[in-house]
mmCIF file of C-alpha atoms in Angstrom:
data_model
loop_
_atom_site.group_PDB
_atom_site.id
_atom_site.type_symbol
_atom_site.label_atom_id
_atom_site.label_comp_id
_atom_site.label_asym_id
_atom_site.label_seq_id
_atom_site.Cartn_x
_atom_site.Cartn_y
_atom_site.Cartn_z
ATOM 1 C CA MET A 1 -7.408 -17.930 2.040
ATOM 2 C CA ASN A 2 -5.500 -14.690 2.490
ATOM 3 C CA GLU A 3 -3.075 -15.417 5.336
ATOM 4 C CA THR A 4 -3.620 -11.947 6.792
ATOM 5 C CA LEU A 5 -7.185 -12.992 7.602
ATOM 6 C CA SER A 6 -6.038 -15.978 9.608
ATOM 7 C CA GLU A 7 -6.337 -16.251 13.362
ATOM 8 C CA ALA A 8 -2.539 -16.531 13.566
ATOM 9 C CA PHE A 9 -1.987 -13.208 11.790
ATOM 10 C CA ALA A 10 -4.607 -11.460 13.906
ATOM 11 C CA GLN A 11 -2.849 -12.769 17.011
ATOM 12 C CA GLU A 12 0.532 -11.635 15.711
ATOM 13 C CA MET A 13 -0.795 -8.117 15.105
ATOM 14 C CA THR A 14 -2.512 -8.134 18.487
ATOM 15 C CA GLU A 15 0.795 -8.868 20.212
ATOM 16 C CA GLN A 16 2.481 -6.081 18.254
ATOM 17 C CA LEU A 17 -0.312 -3.689 19.154
ATOM 18 C CA ARG A 18 0.218 -4.452 22.833
ATOM 19 C CA THR A 19 3.704 -2.920 22.552
ATOM 20 C CA ARG A 20 2.495 0.146 20.621
ATOM 21 C CA VAL A 21 -0.281 1.523 22.840
ATOM 22 C CA ASN A 22 -1.053 1.795 26.532
ATOM 23 C CA ASP A 23 -3.177 -0.763 28.376
ATOM 24 C CA ARG A 24 -6.369 1.271 28.161
ATOM 25 C CA ARG A 25 -6.008 1.752 24.402
ATOM 26 C CA PHE A 26 -5.184 -1.922 23.960
ATOM 27 C CA GLU A 27 -8.327 -2.995 25.811
ATOM 28 C CA HIS A 28 -10.340 -0.538 23.726
ATOM 29 C CA SER A 29 -8.905 -2.009 20.523
ATOM 30 C CA MET A 30 -9.795 -5.524 21.596
ATOM 31 C CA GLY A 31 -13.308 -4.330 22.380
ATOM 32 C CA VAL A 32 -13.561 -2.745 18.934
ATOM 33 C CA ALA A 33 -12.291 -5.908 17.234
ATOM 34 C CA GLN A 34 -14.826 -8.088 19.014
ATOM 35 C CA THR A 35 -17.662 -5.621 18.410
ATOM 36 C CA ALA A 36 -16.726 -5.278 14.740
ATOM 37 C CA ARG A 37 -16.837 -9.046 14.339
ATOM 38 C CA ALA A 38 -20.271 -9.177 15.970
ATOM 39 C CA LEU A 39 -21.533 -6.360 13.739
ATOM 40 C CA ALA A 40 -20.165 -8.119 10.667
ATOM 41 C CA GLN A 41 -22.037 -11.256 11.676
ATOM 42 C CA SER A 42 -25.260 -9.291 12.188
ATOM 43 C CA TYR A 43 -25.007 -7.588 8.811
ATOM 44 C CA GLY A 44 -23.663 -10.473 6.731
ATOM 45 C CA LEU A 45 -20.111 -9.203 6.224
ATOM 46 C CA ASN A 46 -16.706 -10.880 6.450
ATOM 47 C CA GLN A 47 -16.039 -11.375 10.145
ATOM 48 C CA GLU A 48 -12.280 -11.922 9.775
ATOM 49 C CA LYS A 49 -11.858 -8.615 7.933
ATOM 50 C CA ALA A 50 -13.943 -6.798 10.534
ATOM 51 C CA TYR A 51 -11.966 -8.284 13.412
ATOM 52 C CA LEU A 52 -8.613 -7.433 11.819
ATOM 53 C CA ALA A 53 -9.742 -3.882 11.104
ATOM 54 C CA GLY A 54 -10.656 -3.545 14.769
ATOM 55 C CA VAL A 55 -7.256 -4.786 15.904
ATOM 56 C CA LEU A 56 -5.475 -2.378 13.566
ATOM 57 C CA HIS A 57 -7.637 0.747 13.763
ATOM 58 C CA ASP A 58 -5.593 2.450 16.522
ATOM 59 C CA TRP A 59 -2.226 1.121 15.335
ATOM 60 C CA ASP A 60 -0.755 4.651 15.377
ATOM 61 C CA LYS A 61 -2.689 5.966 18.366
ATOM 62 C CA GLY A 62 0.381 5.805 20.596
ATOM 63 C CA TYR A 63 2.000 8.774 18.871
ATOM 64 C CA SER A 64 1.817 12.240 20.411
ATOM 65 C CA SER A 65 0.256 15.113 18.481
ATOM 66 C CA ASP A 66 3.640 16.351 17.270
ATOM 67 C CA GLU A 67 4.767 12.830 16.415
ATOM 68 C CA ILE A 68 1.688 12.023 14.354
ATOM 69 C CA LYS A 69 2.039 15.286 12.437
ATOM 70 C CA LYS A 70 5.642 14.385 11.646
ATOM 71 C CA ARG A 71 4.617 10.864 10.654
ATOM 72 C CA ALA A 72 1.928 12.220 8.322
ATOM 73 C CA ARG A 73 4.444 14.501 6.618
ATOM 74 C CA GLU A 74 7.006 11.724 6.267
ATOM 75 C CA LEU A 75 4.395 9.465 4.686
ATOM 76 C CA GLY A 76 3.401 12.154 2.217
ATOM 77 C CA LEU A 77 -0.143 12.374 3.541
ATOM 78 C CA GLU A 78 -1.909 15.404 2.072
ATOM 79 C CA VAL A 79 -3.242 17.287 5.072
ATOM 80 C CA SER A 80 -4.395 20.887 5.362
ATOM 81 C CA GLU A 81 -2.923 23.233 7.936
ATOM 82 C CA GLU A 82 -6.325 23.417 9.601
ATOM 83 C CA VAL A 83 -6.311 19.662 10.176
ATOM 84 C CA LEU A 84 -2.719 19.719 11.398
ATOM 85 C CA GLN A 85 -3.542 22.500 13.834
ATOM 86 C CA HIS A 86 -6.918 21.394 15.169
ATOM 87 C CA HIS A 87 -7.417 17.743 14.255
ATOM 88 C CA ALA A 88 -4.077 15.968 14.465
ATOM 89 C CA TYR A 89 -5.781 13.315 16.610
ATOM 90 C CA THR A 90 -7.684 12.143 13.500
ATOM 91 C CA LEU A 91 -4.506 11.392 11.532
ATOM 92 C CA HIS A 92 -3.728 8.075 13.204
ATOM 93 C CA GLY A 93 -6.198 6.262 10.960
ATOM 94 C CA PRO A 94 -4.769 7.399 7.602
ATOM 95 C CA THR A 95 -1.146 7.064 8.759
ATOM 96 C CA ALA A 96 -1.748 3.540 10.068
ATOM 97 C CA ALA A 97 -3.381 2.513 6.800
ATOM 98 C CA LEU A 98 -0.418 3.800 4.780
ATOM 99 C CA VAL A 99 2.221 2.167 6.971
ATOM 100 C CA LEU A 100 0.400 -1.144 7.213
ATOM 101 C CA ALA A 101 -0.037 -1.245 3.435
ATOM 102 C CA GLN A 102 3.709 -0.850 3.057
ATOM 103 C CA GLU A 103 4.692 -3.366 5.702
ATOM 104 C CA TYR A 104 1.927 -5.930 5.086
ATOM 105 C CA PRO A 105 0.824 -5.572 1.441
ATOM 106 C CA ALA A 106 -1.356 -8.676 1.685
ATOM 107 C CA ILE A 107 -3.774 -6.980 4.092
ATOM 108 C CA PRO A 108 -6.975 -6.479 2.061
ATOM 109 C CA ALA A 109 -7.480 -2.961 0.739
ATOM 110 C CA ASP A 110 -10.966 -2.689 2.252
ATOM 111 C CA VAL A 111 -9.568 -3.441 5.723
ATOM 112 C CA LEU A 112 -7.010 -0.656 5.347
ATOM 113 C CA GLN A 113 -9.648 1.694 3.976
ATOM 114 C CA ALA A 114 -11.813 1.094 7.030
ATOM 115 C CA VAL A 115 -8.822 1.865 9.260
ATOM 116 C CA ALA A 116 -8.170 5.088 7.337
ATOM 117 C CA ARG A 117 -11.795 6.213 7.558
ATOM 118 C CA HIS A 118 -12.690 5.308 11.133
ATOM 119 C CA THR A 119 -12.026 8.756 12.619
ATOM 120 C CA VAL A 120 -13.675 11.272 10.271
ATOM 121 C CA ALA A 121 -15.642 8.881 8.028
ATOM 122 C CA ASN A 122 -16.129 9.614 4.329
ATOM 123 C CA THR A 123 -18.870 10.608 1.918
ATOM 124 C CA HIS A 124 -18.634 7.172 0.294
ATOM 125 C CA MET A 125 -18.587 4.768 3.215
ATOM 126 C CA GLU A 126 -18.484 1.065 2.356
ATOM 127 C CA PRO A 127 -20.130 -1.491 4.683
ATOM 128 C CA LEU A 128 -16.842 -2.462 6.355
ATOM 129 C CA ASP A 129 -16.050 1.225 6.903
ATOM 130 C CA MET A 130 -19.375 1.621 8.674
ATOM 131 C CA VAL A 131 -18.846 -1.483 10.782
ATOM 132 C CA LEU A 132 -15.516 -0.221 12.102
ATOM 133 C CA TYR A 133 -16.799 3.320 12.675
ATOM 134 C CA VAL A 134 -19.752 2.027 14.691
ATOM 135 C CA ALA A 135 -17.694 -0.567 16.561
ATOM 136 C CA ASP A 136 -15.254 2.137 17.641
ATOM 137 C CA ALA A 137 -18.165 4.100 19.090
ATOM 138 C CA ILE A 138 -20.126 1.347 20.842
ATOM 139 C CA GLU A 139 -17.536 -1.195 22.032
ATOM 140 C CA PRO A 140 -18.114 -2.324 25.644
ATOM 141 C CA HIS A 141 -15.651 0.122 27.221
ATOM 142 C CA ARG A 142 -17.488 3.155 25.813
ATOM 143 C CA ASP A 143 -19.704 4.904 28.356
ATOM 144 C CA TYR A 144 -21.531 8.028 27.246
ATOM 145 C CA ASP A 145 -25.065 9.317 26.922
ATOM 146 C CA LYS A 146 -27.174 7.165 24.572
ATOM 147 C CA VAL A 147 -24.473 4.600 23.795
ATOM 148 C CA GLU A 148 -26.797 1.866 25.017
ATOM 149 C CA LYS A 149 -29.497 3.051 22.635
ATOM 150 C CA LEU A 150 -27.044 2.690 19.765
ATOM 151 C CA ARG A 151 -26.077 -0.804 20.913
ATOM 152 C CA ASN A 152 -29.728 -1.788 21.035
ATOM 153 C CA LEU A 153 -30.199 -0.795 17.392
ATOM 154 C CA VAL A 154 -27.765 -3.429 16.117
ATOM 155 C CA GLY A 155 -29.608 -5.814 13.831
ATOM 156 C CA LYS A 156 -32.851 -3.821 14.152
ATOM 157 C CA VAL A 157 -31.998 -1.097 11.641
ATOM 158 C CA SER A 158 -29.897 -1.151 8.499
ATOM 159 C CA LEU A 159 -26.142 -0.774 8.806
ATOM 160 C CA GLU A 160 -26.279 2.612 7.097
ATOM 161 C CA GLU A 161 -28.949 3.867 9.484
ATOM 162 C CA LEU A 162 -26.905 2.605 12.434
ATOM 163 C CA PHE A 163 -23.856 4.409 11.069
ATOM 164 C CA PHE A 164 -25.887 7.598 10.562
ATOM 165 C CA LYS A 165 -27.324 7.538 14.074
ATOM 166 C CA THR A 166 -23.864 6.863 15.513
ATOM 167 C CA MET A 167 -22.367 9.749 13.543
ATOM 168 C CA LYS A 168 -25.209 11.984 14.728
ATOM 169 C CA GLN A 169 -24.532 11.165 18.389
ATOM 170 C CA LEU A 170 -20.778 11.711 18.056
ATOM 171 C CA ASN A 171 -21.288 15.023 16.282
ATOM 172 C CA LEU A 172 -23.739 16.163 18.953
ATOM 173 C CA MET A 173 -21.148 15.355 21.599
ATOM 174 C CA LEU A 174 -18.574 17.483 19.759
ATOM 175 C CA ILE A 175 -21.036 20.366 19.475
ATOM 176 C CA LYS A 176 -21.923 20.095 23.160
ATOM 177 C CA ARG A 177 -18.220 20.466 23.979
ATOM 178 C CA GLU A 178 -18.026 23.415 21.566
ATOM 179 C CA ALA A 179 -15.239 21.557 19.767
ATOM 180 C CA ILE A 180 -13.841 22.665 16.434
ATOM 181 C CA MET A 181 -15.294 20.344 13.805
ATOM 182 C CA HIS A 182 -13.121 18.630 11.220
ATOM 183 C CA PRO A 183 -13.545 20.350 7.820
ATOM 184 C CA ASP A 184 -14.789 17.107 6.224
ATOM 185 C CA THR A 185 -17.444 16.458 8.851
ATOM 186 C CA LEU A 186 -20.112 18.678 7.287
ATOM 187 C CA ALA A 187 -19.758 17.030 3.878
ATOM 188 C CA VAL A 188 -20.081 13.554 5.387
ATOM 189 C CA TRP A 189 -23.051 14.590 7.506
ATOM 190 C CA ASN A 190 -24.870 16.254 4.601
ATOM 191 C CA THR A 191 -24.323 13.243 2.352
ATOM 192 C CA TYR A 192 -25.874 10.770 4.760
ATOM 193 C CA ALA A 193 -28.549 13.130 6.067
ATOM 194 C CA ALA A 194 -29.735 13.556 2.472
ATOM 195 C CA ARG A 195 -29.716 9.786 1.942
ATOM 196 C CA GLN A 196 -31.784 9.250 5.079
ATOM 197 C CA GLN A 197 -34.268 11.926 4.043
ATOM 198 C CA ARG A 198 -34.755 10.265 0.658
ATOM 199 C CA LYS A 199 -35.372 6.918 2.365
ATOM 200 C CA ASP A 200 -37.928 8.484 4.717
ATOM 201 C CA GLN A 201 -39.961 10.034 1.894
#
């Protein structure tokens, strides 16, 4: 067994996380980890990978906007000026994945990919990516319009449909706030909207 999927490693990373983020973010991360594990169980995926991804997903969330921009540049992350200006808050996923890969090369690649993709998603989401994305949105500390409806869909619809409905709700919330959308959001939305339409035909 990969030692990074052990309970001991998850606990070690949990203790490190506690020193990296504030109490509220730490509790959120624990909620995501537990929710990701439950989702993995519901959809027949590796529960240890899901839990670890949840622990690690906000590894770099403690950095300020300026700090995360600097970190992204230092890591050689290719980021457009538009993202740096308007969406620096989404960079903590990709930066965490890069740093963790360097410091803990035994962490499975799909765990790190899920961490990298949990903010903006991707046009080619794998099941573990979807689990983490959804878990981040519906963990017990989340409280927003229709979150309970999303929670109630777990196990009743496919994982992809759950991901799509979660993405839809989050995008609607951004639109309601008249927020500037990440440049990749439209491509992700169109990809999965088209897939859902084909399934409904």
